[in-house]
Structure formats: C-alpha cells, structure tokens
C-alpha cells in the first residue's frame, strides 16, 4: 500500500472573494518549506465545463495550463506559490462532474440504479480528488504528501451544497489524521471606534457545522490585527482552540501572508493535526525547503523597502477589473522586484486613446494619453474583439516612434504588426481578419486548423515550443539573451489568429524581425523584435502564465530592465544587486 496523502480543505464564509486562494497557496508554500511535496485542486461550483468561455470582466482572468486546460485564476496562484505545473484535472467544476456522471449513466456503469446527487455525484467528486492527489508532480516522480483543495464559493451557496456534502463524506473516507479543514472568514471592523465584529464568523461556522464539517483552523480576514479578546471570543463560540485561530489582516503585499501565518504558528498546528512529523522527508529535499523560505522572505522584504519605481502603462480592453490581467500584474511585480524596483501600473483603457473618445469625452482622452506618455514602458496584453484595437495600435506606434520600451502579448503582438505594416511598409489598409473578415490587407489571419463555430476549448491552447531562428539578427537579439541563449523555449498559448506569413518578408525588410517561430512548422510567427530600439518585443504566446516570484518571465524581465535603464548592464553580465542582501535566483 502506498503512502497516505494528507488533505487540507479550504472553505470560505460570509462573503465571496474572501481570499481562500491566497490562504490555500500560502499554506502550500509553507508546507513546501518543510520539504513536503504539495499539489492543489480548485473546485469551481459553476456549471461551465471550464473557464474558457467566461468573460474576464465577469470572472477575472482565464488561466491557461500546460496541457491546454482553461481554468480559474486561482490555479495561477497555486503554480506561482508552489512552483508546480498543474493540469486541467486540478480544476473541478460542476459541469465536469455532471458530465462524468451522465457519461457513466449513458454507458450503463450504474447498472440500472437511480442516479442521484448522493451517492453518485458526491462519490465522483471524492474519486476525482483522490485520483489527482495520487498523481506525481509534473517533472518528478514525487507523489504529493499533501493535497490542498480550495472549495470555491461561500458556505451556504446552493451551488456548493454537493461539494460540501462530498467533503463531509471524504473526511471519513481518508481518516481523521489525514483531513484538515481551514475555514476563511471575515471579521469586519465597523463604526467610528473601529470595533471588530465576530458575529459574521460565528454564523458562518455555525452554517458549516450544520452541514457536517467542523473547522480545525480559522483564518480570519480583517483590516487590522486582532485586539485582545477577539481570538478568545471566536474560540468560545466557534469551538476552535485559540492557537488555531489566525489573524490574516491587511498586509503591504500578498507575499507577506505566508510570513504572517508562519509567525502565528500555523506550521506547528498543521504538523500536529496531520501528524506530518511521521513523514519521511529526504535531507536534500528538506534543505531545498529551507532555501525556498530564505528566498521567499527576501522577496517579501523587498516589497517593504524604499525602491525606485518603474511605471508601466498597461493598455488593455478589460482595465475596469484588474483581475482580468492577474497574471500580467504578477509577472510585472516579479520582474520588478527581481531588478530592485517597485512596479507602478498606469491602467489605460485602450478605447480612451482613440479619436472617437477625443470628440465624445476630451478629458478622458487627454488623461489616458497623459498616463501612457508619462510611463517608462508600455505593455499591450491579450484580448478578444474589436473594441479598443485602434487605441492599442496607437500605443504601439507611440512606443516605436518614441523609443519607449514595449512588450506586446498575443493581441499586443498582432497590433504591433498591424501598426508597422501600415506606417512602415505602406500597407495603409492593414488590419486583422478577426475584426474585418473582408479586409483588403489582412496582416493577421485565422488559423486554418481552428474550428470557427465552436467556442469552448477550440483555440490553439497550452504549452508549445518556439524555436529561435538561425539568422544573424536572431542569434544576437535581446529576447534570446534574456532566455539565457536557449535555442528553443516552451510557452503557453491561447489564440485563434496569427500573423499572416505572406507579409513577413516585407516586415523583416523594414526592420521588424520575427526571431522566434513555432518549432512544429516554422511558419507560425511567435516572437518579434524591432531593430534599433531599446526594447520592442512581442510574443504570440502568453509569457505571464509561467512567471514565478523567484524566476520572472524573460520578456517581462526585459521590459522592466529597459524601463529602469538597466537592460544593457544586465545583458553585459553585470550584477544588479548593489547592496549586501540575498540575491534572488533568476
């Protein structure tokens, strides 16, 4: 019999968006510092099969995994904090579970029984969790010691009821010593005197206990640290020991949450509750854990230091909700702190840069241009649909003409190509077939292998290899140097359209070089770099998906280095750390 995996369930109460994902990720990180192997599962209670067809403005960023799975943005947090590569199986949705159950019923697997929520749906949830928790971590042969399961939604939601019941049953399936429940709740501070209120958490725990689950740990979100007596009061009414109640108050950054939890003793609680001391951890892996914690503390410390700022204008379509670009924000933060800078993001709604806005709302138009022009660099991220595209093209034009560092991602690469084709190659009518199927000069075309009618899961998705070209320019280009001189890189994609290969020769003859192409055919443009420019780089893939706090994405690293006037020194091999401190692994 193989080893018994330990399970930590993270639930949430009172309000949605309470921070379950960060608590789950931080807990996993702390367990990794002990040398444990950790994996994570996110349960989303919506009926969709996956997040691929959800609007970023409705649900935040769609995070793409190596295997092409489109998932909730929390899986991005897991990968970044735990430094693991997850798969679509690590994201459970109601739609996936019901599809699995119905497929079994159609095959006759239930032998004529009436198919019900209990036991068939709840068993399917439990079986899925066990199956994933026994799968070795990608790139290793290590079976997870601990599996952290985040239960989406809020206790009491009708959508989460089958999953709550599945977890109630699951605690008996795996045994008391292998099951720990962390409940994340809210202790609001109200009134002129700022009095913290415990009643919402009491009610949330009461609801949870009524459903058959008793929390082992309370993680209480609040604007300020616990005052005297609050922990004891919560303990009395929630039946959780005082030392198992944690104050998760507002910090300078989310990177401080693991430090906060460790200082309050969460590892001692988990070690005792799950008998982690009985696990056999090889000494070299334990040492890796110690090094990880030293690196993480230094990374968090840099957030508190007085560093020079680098300002990046993010010119996008979904800027009303920052979570739409969650991975882009994290990639900028990681790159900035690794080059000893603090990032300041100037959000610019792309449509506000367009001439139509100048006539409709001149103030908004001029403010948008002022924010972009005052920035040290410009980033144009991915997106779908025609709204704001002309504004993105104007942003690319400004960066090219004014030698401002520029990074384009997916659509950001396509608008850079359109702009260059129009203004440098004489193709005045250049546009994308995505926005005008009958355009005279399609600089961007629909990929022939993509299904034009079905939306969900039909894009070019997941990790694909990109090969740097063997040309004089490509061999010495900045982006290849930032990738460490590698001839081939693997990055994650999410697109239906690509640069028209028929116009590539014209573009390159004017100085826009496609230094990276897909390794499968060599005909799909993946990376471009503009000659005679401090930093003008764009990629068809999404480099933000595999950024890590201690290992920033190379295209983002280049943008921050260029924006802070350090790129030349970095490429020349000079050390960016100028004071006695722990150097982060790059």
Short mmCIF file of C-alpha atoms in Angstrom, two decimals, residues 90-398:
data_model
loop_
_atom_site.label_atom_id
_atom_site.label_comp_id
_atom_site.label_asym_id
_atom_site.label_seq_id
_atom_site.Cartn_x
_atom_site.Cartn_y
_atom_site.Cartn_z
CA UNK A 90 -6.55 20.12 -10.96
CA UNK A 91 -9.66 22.19 -11.68
CA UNK A 92 -13.01 20.59 -10.82
CA UNK A 93 -16.22 22.27 -11.97
CA UNK A 94 -19.84 21.28 -11.53
CA UNK A 95 -20.01 20.93 -15.31
CA UNK A 96 -17.12 18.42 -15.37
CA UNK A 97 -18.58 16.35 -12.55
CA UNK A 98 -22.08 16.19 -14.02
CA UNK A 99 -20.69 15.36 -17.46
CA UNK A 100 -18.71 12.49 -15.96
CA UNK A 101 -21.73 11.18 -14.06
CA UNK A 102 -24.04 11.45 -17.08
CA UNK A 103 -21.48 9.74 -19.34
CA UNK A 104 -21.31 6.86 -16.85
CA UNK A 105 -25.08 6.62 -16.74
CA UNK A 106 -25.28 6.51 -20.55
CA UNK A 107 -22.71 3.69 -20.63
CA UNK A 108 -24.71 1.75 -18.06
CA UNK A 109 -21.99 1.91 -15.41
CA UNK A 110 -24.57 2.34 -12.64
CA UNK A 111 -26.31 -0.96 -13.54
CA UNK A 112 -29.81 0.47 -13.69
CA UNK A 113 -29.71 2.33 -10.38
CA UNK A 114 -31.38 5.71 -9.96
CA UNK A 115 -28.59 8.27 -10.37
CA UNK A 116 -28.65 10.81 -7.54
CA UNK A 117 -26.55 13.58 -6.04
CA UNK A 118 -25.82 11.25 -3.11
CA UNK A 119 -24.02 8.96 -3.64
CA UNK A 120 -23.18 9.26 -7.33
CA UNK A 121 -22.24 12.94 -7.66
CA UNK A 122 -20.53 13.09 -4.26
CA UNK A 123 -18.59 9.90 -4.99
CA UNK A 124 -17.46 11.34 -8.33
CA UNK A 125 -16.06 14.39 -6.52
CA UNK A 126 -14.21 12.27 -3.97
CA UNK A 127 -12.84 9.90 -6.59
CA UNK A 128 -11.58 12.84 -8.66
CA UNK A 129 -9.75 14.38 -5.68
CA UNK A 130 -8.09 11.08 -4.77
CA UNK A 131 -7.08 10.43 -8.37
CA UNK A 132 -5.38 13.81 -8.72
CA UNK A 133 -3.75 13.65 -5.29
CA UNK A 134 -2.04 10.35 -6.21
CA UNK A 135 -0.62 11.68 -9.49
CA UNK A 136 3.11 12.50 -9.32
CA UNK A 137 4.04 16.16 -9.57
CA UNK A 138 4.88 17.16 -13.16
CA UNK A 139 8.57 16.71 -13.96
CA UNK A 140 9.22 14.50 -10.92
CA UNK A 141 8.32 11.06 -9.63
CA UNK A 142 7.17 12.50 -6.29
CA UNK A 143 3.63 11.62 -5.26
CA UNK A 144 2.19 14.53 -3.23
CA UNK A 145 2.46 14.35 0.54
CA UNK A 146 -0.26 16.97 0.85
CA UNK A 147 -3.17 17.93 -1.41
CA UNK A 148 -4.81 21.29 -0.79
CA UNK A 149 -8.40 21.57 -2.01
CA UNK A 150 -9.96 25.01 -2.33
CA UNK A 151 -13.74 24.89 -2.27
CA UNK A 152 -14.98 27.80 -4.39
CA UNK A 153 -17.94 29.94 -3.45
CA UNK A 154 -19.30 30.63 0.02
CA UNK A 155 -20.68 28.21 2.61
CA UNK A 156 -24.45 28.26 2.22
CA UNK A 157 -24.47 28.76 -1.55
CA UNK A 158 -26.88 26.33 -3.22
CA UNK A 159 -24.26 25.60 -5.90
CA UNK A 160 -21.68 24.38 -3.37
CA UNK A 161 -24.02 22.02 -1.48
CA UNK A 162 -22.99 18.80 -3.32
CA UNK A 163 -19.30 19.60 -2.79
CA UNK A 164 -19.77 20.36 0.91
CA UNK A 165 -21.53 17.02 1.31
CA UNK A 166 -18.73 15.30 -0.65
CA UNK A 167 -16.17 16.78 1.76
CA UNK A 168 -18.25 15.68 4.76
CA UNK A 169 -18.09 12.11 3.47
CA UNK A 170 -14.45 12.47 2.42
CA UNK A 171 -13.23 13.15 5.96
CA UNK A 172 -14.35 9.63 6.91
CA UNK A 173 -13.00 8.04 3.73
CA UNK A 174 -9.43 9.26 4.37
CA UNK A 175 -9.48 9.29 8.19
CA UNK A 176 -9.26 11.96 10.88
CA UNK A 177 -5.44 12.23 10.86
CA UNK A 178 -5.39 12.87 7.12
CA UNK A 179 -8.06 15.57 6.87
CA UNK A 180 -7.82 19.19 8.00
CA UNK A 181 -10.34 21.95 7.31
CA UNK A 182 -9.30 25.61 7.14
CA UNK A 183 -12.26 27.99 7.13
CA UNK A 184 -11.57 31.51 5.86
CA UNK A 185 -13.96 34.08 7.25
CA UNK A 186 -14.37 37.81 7.81
CA UNK A 187 -14.05 39.84 10.99
CA UNK A 188 -15.26 43.26 9.81
CA UNK A 189 -14.26 46.45 11.57
CA UNK A 190 -17.24 48.79 11.80
CA UNK A 191 -18.25 52.02 13.49
CA UNK A 192 -16.39 55.17 14.34
CA UNK A 193 -14.35 53.41 17.03
CA UNK A 194 -13.32 50.62 14.66
CA UNK A 195 -14.76 47.73 16.67
CA UNK A 196 -14.14 44.26 15.18
CA UNK A 197 -17.28 42.13 14.90
CA UNK A 198 -17.19 38.35 15.32
CA UNK A 199 -20.85 37.56 14.64
CA UNK A 200 -20.42 37.01 10.86
CA UNK A 201 -17.72 34.40 11.51
CA UNK A 202 -19.79 32.77 14.26
CA UNK A 203 -22.74 32.47 11.86
CA UNK A 204 -20.56 31.12 9.06
CA UNK A 205 -19.03 28.43 11.29
CA UNK A 206 -22.50 27.53 12.59
CA UNK A 207 -23.69 27.02 9.00
CA UNK A 208 -20.63 24.89 8.25
CA UNK A 209 -21.09 22.74 11.33
CA UNK A 210 -24.74 22.30 10.44
CA UNK A 211 -23.60 20.77 7.16
CA UNK A 212 -21.40 18.25 8.97
CA UNK A 213 -17.98 19.92 8.81
CA UNK A 214 -16.13 21.39 11.77
CA UNK A 215 -13.18 23.70 11.06
CA UNK A 216 -9.81 22.79 12.50
CA UNK A 217 -8.35 26.20 11.70
CA UNK A 218 -9.95 29.62 11.34
CA UNK A 219 -8.21 32.15 9.09
CA UNK A 220 -9.92 35.46 9.82
CA UNK A 221 -9.62 38.27 7.32
CA UNK A 222 -9.65 41.74 8.82
CA UNK A 223 -8.42 45.23 8.16
CA UNK A 224 -6.31 45.21 11.32
CA UNK A 225 -4.67 42.67 13.67
CA UNK A 226 -6.79 41.03 16.37
CA UNK A 227 -7.35 43.06 19.51
CA UNK A 228 -7.18 41.44 22.93
CA UNK A 229 -10.09 39.09 23.50
CA UNK A 230 -11.16 38.63 19.86
CA UNK A 231 -9.35 35.30 19.43
CA UNK A 232 -10.75 34.01 22.74
CA UNK A 233 -14.28 35.10 21.81
CA UNK A 234 -14.08 33.36 18.45
CA UNK A 235 -12.71 30.26 20.14
CA UNK A 236 -15.58 30.15 22.60
CA UNK A 237 -18.37 30.46 20.05
CA UNK A 238 -16.78 28.58 17.13
CA UNK A 239 -15.32 25.67 19.14
CA UNK A 240 -11.83 26.13 17.71
CA UNK A 241 -8.80 26.33 20.01
CA UNK A 242 -7.34 29.87 20.32
CA UNK A 243 -3.95 28.84 18.91
CA UNK A 244 -5.74 27.52 15.81
CA UNK A 245 -7.33 30.90 15.01
CA UNK A 246 -5.20 33.13 12.78
CA UNK A 247 -5.43 36.85 12.16
CA UNK A 248 -4.98 37.45 8.43
CA UNK A 249 -5.05 41.22 8.44
CA UNK A 250 -4.22 43.54 5.57
CA UNK A 251 -0.51 43.50 4.69
CA UNK A 252 1.75 45.51 2.42
CA UNK A 253 1.52 42.75 -0.15
CA UNK A 254 0.12 39.26 -0.60
CA UNK A 255 3.68 37.94 -0.47
CA UNK A 256 3.68 38.69 3.27
CA UNK A 257 0.76 36.34 4.01
CA UNK A 258 2.97 33.21 4.31
CA UNK A 259 5.26 35.15 6.67
CA UNK A 260 2.26 36.27 8.74
CA UNK A 261 0.84 32.74 9.01
CA UNK A 262 4.21 31.22 9.90
CA UNK A 263 4.81 33.81 12.62
CA UNK A 264 1.49 32.86 14.23
CA UNK A 265 2.39 29.16 14.24
CA UNK A 266 0.30 27.59 11.50
CA UNK A 267 3.01 25.03 10.68
CA UNK A 268 3.01 23.77 14.27
CA UNK A 269 -0.78 23.38 14.14
CA UNK A 270 -0.71 21.54 10.80
CA UNK A 271 2.20 19.32 11.86
CA UNK A 272 0.35 18.18 14.97
CA UNK A 273 -3.10 17.92 13.35
CA UNK A 274 -1.92 15.88 10.33
CA UNK A 275 1.00 14.11 12.07
CA UNK A 276 3.40 15.48 9.47
CA UNK A 277 6.35 14.61 11.68
CA UNK A 278 5.84 10.93 10.80
CA UNK A 279 6.51 11.57 7.09
CA UNK A 280 9.92 10.56 5.74
CA UNK A 281 11.50 13.60 4.10
CA UNK A 282 14.91 13.15 2.42
CA UNK A 283 17.52 15.56 3.77
CA UNK A 284 18.25 17.13 0.38
CA UNK A 285 14.56 17.96 -0.13
CA UNK A 286 14.34 19.38 3.39
CA UNK A 287 17.33 21.57 2.54
CA UNK A 288 15.57 22.77 -0.62
CA UNK A 289 12.66 23.80 1.60
CA UNK A 290 14.94 25.86 3.85
CA UNK A 291 16.43 27.62 0.84
CA UNK A 292 12.96 28.30 -0.54
CA UNK A 293 11.94 30.03 2.69
CA UNK A 294 15.08 32.19 2.74
CA UNK A 295 14.40 33.27 -0.84
CA UNK A 296 10.72 33.97 -0.16
CA UNK A 297 11.47 36.11 2.91
CA UNK A 298 13.90 38.19 0.87
CA UNK A 299 11.36 38.58 -1.92
CA UNK A 300 8.70 39.76 0.57
CA UNK A 301 11.22 42.07 2.27
CA UNK A 302 11.89 43.88 -0.99
CA UNK A 303 8.24 44.87 -1.06
CA UNK A 304 8.74 46.84 2.15
CA UNK A 305 11.92 48.61 1.06
CA UNK A 306 12.08 52.04 -0.46
CA UNK A 307 12.92 51.13 -4.04
CA UNK A 308 12.89 53.29 -7.13
CA UNK A 309 9.68 52.96 -9.12
CA UNK A 310 9.27 51.76 -12.67
CA UNK A 311 6.00 52.85 -14.28
CA UNK A 312 4.40 50.65 -16.92
CA UNK A 313 1.28 51.63 -18.87
CA UNK A 314 -0.95 48.60 -19.43
CA UNK A 315 -3.09 49.45 -22.45
CA UNK A 316 -5.91 46.92 -22.42
CA UNK A 317 -9.57 46.18 -23.02
CA UNK A 318 -10.61 44.99 -19.55
CA UNK A 319 -8.92 47.53 -17.30
CA UNK A 320 -12.06 48.10 -15.21
CA UNK A 321 -11.26 44.81 -13.44
CA UNK A 322 -7.59 44.30 -12.55
CA UNK A 323 -8.22 40.57 -12.03
CA UNK A 324 -8.71 40.34 -15.81
CA UNK A 325 -4.94 40.71 -16.02
CA UNK A 326 -3.99 38.92 -12.78
CA UNK A 327 -1.02 37.03 -14.25
CA UNK A 328 0.21 40.12 -16.12
CA UNK A 329 0.22 42.07 -12.84
CA UNK A 330 2.09 39.27 -11.06
CA UNK A 331 4.61 38.98 -13.88
CA UNK A 332 5.30 42.73 -13.65
CA UNK A 333 5.67 42.52 -9.87
CA UNK A 334 8.03 39.54 -10.06
CA UNK A 335 10.20 41.15 -12.72
CA UNK A 336 10.31 44.50 -10.89
CA UNK A 337 11.36 43.09 -7.52
CA UNK A 338 14.00 40.91 -9.16
CA UNK A 339 15.62 44.06 -10.62
CA UNK A 340 15.24 46.07 -7.38
CA UNK A 341 12.31 48.21 -8.49
CA UNK A 342 8.75 48.69 -7.37
CA UNK A 343 6.16 48.49 -10.11
CA UNK A 344 3.59 51.19 -10.66
CA UNK A 345 0.92 50.27 -13.19
CA UNK A 346 -0.84 53.02 -15.12
CA UNK A 347 -4.06 51.42 -16.35
CA UNK A 348 -5.10 52.80 -19.73
CA UNK A 349 -8.37 51.76 -21.36
CA UNK A 350 -7.36 51.29 -24.99
CA UNK A 351 -10.53 52.83 -26.42
CA UNK A 352 -9.82 56.06 -24.50
CA UNK A 353 -6.79 56.66 -26.75
CA UNK A 354 -8.91 56.70 -29.90
CA UNK A 355 -10.06 59.76 -31.79
CA UNK A 356 -13.73 58.97 -31.11
CA UNK A 357 -13.12 59.47 -27.39
CA UNK A 358 -11.48 62.84 -28.06
CA UNK A 359 -14.78 64.08 -29.53
CA UNK A 360 -17.04 62.34 -27.02
CA UNK A 361 -15.05 62.90 -23.80
CA UNK A 362 -11.96 65.10 -24.32
CA UNK A 363 -10.95 64.96 -20.65
CA UNK A 364 -10.88 61.15 -20.61
CA UNK A 365 -8.95 61.16 -23.88
CA UNK A 366 -6.24 63.52 -22.67
CA UNK A 367 -5.94 61.80 -19.27
CA UNK A 368 -5.42 58.42 -20.99
CA UNK A 369 -2.70 59.84 -23.24
CA UNK A 370 -1.07 61.59 -20.29
CA UNK A 371 -0.91 58.35 -18.27
CA UNK A 372 0.61 56.45 -21.16
CA UNK A 373 3.12 59.12 -22.18
CA UNK A 374 4.28 59.58 -18.57
CA UNK A 375 5.16 55.89 -18.26
CA UNK A 376 8.59 54.27 -18.52
CA UNK A 377 7.27 51.49 -20.73
CA UNK A 378 4.12 50.19 -22.45
CA UNK A 379 2.55 46.75 -22.26
CA UNK A 380 -0.33 45.69 -24.50
CA UNK A 381 -1.84 42.40 -23.24
CA UNK A 382 -4.11 39.88 -24.91
CA UNK A 383 -7.80 40.26 -25.62
CA UNK A 384 -10.64 39.42 -27.97
CA UNK A 385 -12.96 41.61 -30.05
CA UNK A 386 -12.53 44.86 -31.97
CA UNK A 387 -13.23 47.34 -29.16
CA UNK A 388 -10.10 49.31 -28.31
CA UNK A 389 -7.90 47.79 -31.02
CA UNK A 390 -7.18 51.12 -32.74
CA UNK A 391 -6.12 52.51 -29.35
CA UNK A 392 -3.70 49.60 -28.92
CA UNK A 393 -2.31 50.29 -32.40
CA UNK A 394 -1.73 53.92 -31.38
CA UNK A 395 0.08 52.74 -28.23
CA UNK A 396 2.38 50.51 -30.30
CA UNK A 397 3.05 53.41 -32.68
CA UNK A 398 3.92 55.75 -29.80
#
